[in-house]
DNA sequence: CGACCGATTTGCT
DNA sequence: GCAAATCGGTCGT
């Protein structure tokens, strides 16, 4: 049967919505926390001005140029981590940013890590998600099949369960509707557009 | 080597 | 609604 990397090796615009509902689990000394993904964004490598890989390979983004099925983690704003799942073909340098999710395991541990924030907000936002899962730069490049950081795909959501819209916080290519989220889910980040798309 | 920027969150107004 | 916090990556001098 096909491995995770094979499933993630398709075009990122097809893989990203496929990730909605999938579960990311991180095992640490303190225990396990798992998050069900409710919001992701697609970044399409060398053809995408919004992608870290747009200006070519650097030590930071090298993982994006490798095979699908690995985590690309970067540090930003001097204090936050964000996690992507590398997908697409090798050297395509495409990835899906994990923007939000629902904590489905290790709720108590996630509450401690997030220091009293409401359960709904534990992983609502890309840096919050990394905080709840205790993702750091040491997880950059990690295989998502072998652990301690894993991705478990679930059956795809129906098209009526998926909404799309512009990506968040980009200076360029802000017009491309490459953000995907689960319809009406309360854990989707607050930057969702004011008006929902027609049912 | 120095300057500037960023796929953000939080807290205060 | 807005600005501070804070630092690695990238690029220009």
Coordinates of C-alpha atoms (C1' of nucleotides) in Angstrom, one line a residue:
Chain A
X1 CA 0.0 0.0 0.0
X2 CA 1.2 3.5 -0.6
X3 CA 3.1 5.3 2.1
X4 CA 2.4 8.7 3.5
X5 CA 5.0 10.3 1.3
X6 CA 3.2 8.9 -1.8
X7 CA -0.1 10.4 -0.7
X8 CA 1.6 13.8 0.0
X9 CA 3.5 13.7 -3.3
X10 CA 0.7 15.2 -5.4
X11 CA 0.2 18.9 -6.3
X12 CA 0.0 20.9 -3.1
X13 CA -3.3 22.5 -4.1
X14 CA -4.8 19.0 -4.1
X15 CA -2.9 17.8 -1.0
X16 CA -3.6 20.8 1.2
X17 CA -7.4 20.3 1.4
X18 CA -6.8 16.7 1.8
X19 CA -5.0 17.4 5.1
X20 CA -8.2 18.8 6.7
X21 CA -9.3 16.4 9.3
X22 CA -5.9 14.6 9.5
X23 CA -4.3 14.3 12.9
X24 CA -0.8 15.5 13.9
X25 CA 0.6 13.9 17.0
X26 CA 3.7 14.8 18.9
X27 CA 5.2 12.6 21.6
X28 CA 7.4 14.2 24.2
X29 CA 8.7 13.3 27.7
X30 CA 5.6 15.1 29.0
X31 CA 3.2 13.0 27.0
X32 CA 1.3 13.1 23.7
X33 CA -0.7 15.9 22.2
X34 CA -2.7 15.4 19.0
X35 CA -4.4 18.0 16.9
X36 CA -7.0 17.5 14.2
X37 CA -6.3 20.0 11.4
X38 CA -9.0 22.5 10.5
X39 CA -7.1 25.1 8.5
X40 CA -4.1 24.9 6.2
X41 CA -2.5 27.1 3.5
X42 CA -0.7 25.9 0.3
X43 CA 2.7 27.3 -0.7
X44 CA 3.8 26.4 -4.2
X45 CA 7.6 26.7 -4.1
X46 CA 9.5 28.4 -6.9
X47 CA 6.3 29.6 -8.7
X48 CA 4.8 31.2 -5.6
X49 CA 6.0 34.7 -4.5
X50 CA 4.5 34.0 -1.1
X51 CA 6.7 30.9 -0.5
X52 CA 9.9 30.8 1.5
X53 CA 11.3 28.8 -1.4
X54 CA 10.5 31.5 -4.0
X55 CA 14.0 33.0 -4.0
X56 CA 15.7 29.7 -4.1
X57 CA 17.2 27.2 -1.7
X58 CA 18.8 28.4 1.5
X59 CA 19.9 26.6 4.7
X60 CA 16.6 27.5 6.3
X61 CA 14.2 26.3 3.6
X62 CA 16.3 23.3 2.5
X63 CA 13.8 20.8 3.8
X64 CA 11.1 22.2 1.4
X65 CA 13.3 21.0 -1.5
X66 CA 13.4 17.5 -0.1
X67 CA 10.9 14.7 -0.4
X68 CA 7.3 14.9 0.8
X69 CA 6.3 13.7 4.2
X70 CA 8.7 15.8 6.3
X71 CA 8.1 18.7 8.6
X72 CA 9.4 22.2 7.6
X73 CA 9.5 24.3 10.8
X74 CA 10.7 27.9 10.9
X75 CA 11.0 30.5 13.6
X76 CA 9.5 33.9 13.1
X77 CA 8.9 37.3 14.8
X78 CA 11.6 36.4 17.2
X79 CA 9.3 34.2 19.3
X80 CA 7.0 32.0 17.2
X81 CA 7.3 28.7 15.4
X82 CA 5.3 27.6 12.4
X83 CA 5.0 24.2 10.9
X84 CA 4.6 23.1 7.3
X85 CA 4.2 19.6 5.8
X86 CA 6.4 19.2 2.7
X87 CA 4.4 17.9 -0.2
X88 CA 4.6 17.6 -4.0
X89 CA 7.4 16.2 -6.0
X90 CA 11.1 16.4 -4.9
X91 CA 12.6 19.8 -5.8
X92 CA 9.2 21.3 -6.3
X93 CA 9.6 22.9 -2.8
X94 CA 5.9 23.1 -2.1
X95 CA 4.4 22.8 1.4
X96 CA 1.2 23.2 3.4
X97 CA 1.3 25.5 6.4
X98 CA -0.7 24.2 9.4
X99 CA -2.7 27.2 10.5
X100 CA -5.2 25.7 13.0
X101 CA -6.6 22.6 14.6
X102 CA -8.6 21.1 17.4
X103 CA -6.8 19.4 20.3
X104 CA -8.2 15.8 20.3
X105 CA -5.7 14.2 22.6
X106 CA -3.5 15.4 25.5
X107 CA -5.9 18.2 26.4
X108 CA -4.5 18.7 29.9
X109 CA -0.9 18.9 28.6
X110 CA -2.0 21.4 25.9
X111 CA -3.7 23.5 28.5
X112 CA -0.5 23.7 30.5
X113 CA 1.5 24.6 27.5
X114 CA -0.9 27.3 26.5
X115 CA -1.3 28.6 30.1
X116 CA -5.0 28.9 30.7
X117 CA -6.2 29.9 27.2
X118 CA -9.7 28.7 26.2
X119 CA -9.8 25.2 24.8
X120 CA -11.1 26.5 21.5
X121 CA -8.0 28.7 21.1
X122 CA -5.4 26.1 22.1
X123 CA -4.3 25.5 18.5
X124 CA -6.1 28.3 16.7
X125 CA -3.3 30.0 14.7
X126 CA -0.1 28.6 13.3
X127 CA 2.2 29.6 16.2
X128 CA -0.4 28.6 18.8
X129 CA -0.7 25.2 17.1
X130 CA 3.1 24.7 17.4
X131 CA 3.0 25.8 21.0
X132 CA 0.2 23.3 21.9
X133 CA 2.2 20.5 20.2
X134 CA 5.6 21.7 21.5
X135 CA 7.0 22.0 18.0
X136 CA 10.4 23.7 17.8
X137 CA 13.2 24.1 15.3
X138 CA 14.5 20.7 16.5
X139 CA 11.6 19.2 14.7
X140 CA 12.5 20.7 11.4
X141 CA 13.0 18.0 8.8
X142 CA 11.4 15.3 10.9
X143 CA 9.9 12.3 9.2
X144 CA 6.1 12.3 9.8
X145 CA 5.9 8.5 9.6
X146 CA 8.3 7.3 12.2
X147 CA 7.6 9.6 15.1
X148 CA 7.8 11.2 17.6
X149 CA 6.1 13.6 15.3
X150 CA 3.5 11.9 13.1
X151 CA 0.7 12.6 10.6
X152 CA -2.3 10.3 10.3
X153 CA -4.5 10.9 7.3
X154 CA -8.2 10.4 7.7
X155 CA -10.9 10.0 5.1
X156 CA -11.3 13.2 3.0
X157 CA -13.8 15.8 4.0
X158 CA -16.7 16.3 1.6
X159 CA -16.5 19.4 -0.6
X160 CA -19.3 21.0 1.3
X161 CA -17.1 20.8 4.5
X162 CA -14.3 22.8 2.9
X163 CA -14.1 26.5 2.4
X164 CA -11.3 28.4 0.5
X165 CA -10.0 32.0 0.6
X166 CA -6.9 34.2 0.4
X167 CA -3.9 33.3 2.5
X168 CA -3.1 35.4 5.6
X169 CA -0.4 38.0 6.0
X170 CA 1.3 37.9 2.7
X171 CA 2.6 41.0 0.9
X172 CA 2.6 39.3 -2.5
X173 CA 0.3 36.9 -4.3
X174 CA -2.4 37.7 -1.7
X175 CA -5.0 37.2 -4.4
X176 CA -4.6 33.4 -4.6
X177 CA -7.3 31.5 -2.7
X178 CA -4.9 28.9 -1.4
X179 CA -6.2 28.8 2.2
X180 CA -8.4 25.9 3.1
X181 CA -10.5 25.5 6.2
X182 CA -13.3 23.3 7.6
X183 CA -16.7 24.9 7.3
X184 CA -17.9 26.5 10.4
X185 CA -15.3 25.0 12.7
X186 CA -14.8 27.1 15.8
X187 CA -11.0 26.4 15.9
X188 CA -10.3 28.1 12.6
X189 CA -8.2 31.1 13.1
X190 CA -9.7 34.6 13.6
X191 CA -8.5 35.9 10.3
X192 CA -11.3 34.1 8.5
X193 CA -13.0 36.4 6.0
X194 CA -16.1 38.3 7.3
X195 CA -18.5 36.8 4.8
X196 CA -18.6 33.1 4.2
X197 CA -18.8 31.6 0.8
X198 CA -22.2 30.4 -0.5
X199 CA -23.3 27.0 0.6
Chain B
dC1 C1' 29.0 43.3 9.4
dG2 C1' 24.8 46.0 9.7
dA3 C1' 20.0 46.8 8.5
dC4 C1' 15.5 45.3 7.6
dC5 C1' 11.7 42.1 7.4
dG6 C1' 8.5 38.5 8.7
dA7 C1' 3.3 32.6 6.6
dT8 C1' 2.3 36.2 14.7
dT9 C1' 0.3 36.7 19.2
dT10 C1' -0.8 39.3 23.0
dG11 C1' -2.3 43.0 25.8
dC12 C1' -3.7 47.5 26.3
dT13 C1' -6.7 51.4 24.6
Chain C
dG1 C1' -7.8 49.0 16.6
dC2 C1' -3.0 49.2 17.3
dA3 C1' 1.7 48.6 18.7
dA4 C1' 5.2 46.1 21.3
dA5 C1' 7.9 42.0 21.8
dT6 C1' 12.1 39.7 19.9
dC7 C1' 15.6 37.2 16.7
dG8 C1' 17.0 34.2 12.6
dG9 C1' 17.3 34.7 7.6
dT10 C1' 18.5 37.3 3.8
dC11 C1' 20.5 40.9 1.3
dG12 C1' 23.3 44.9 0.6
dT13 C1' 27.5 47.6 1.7

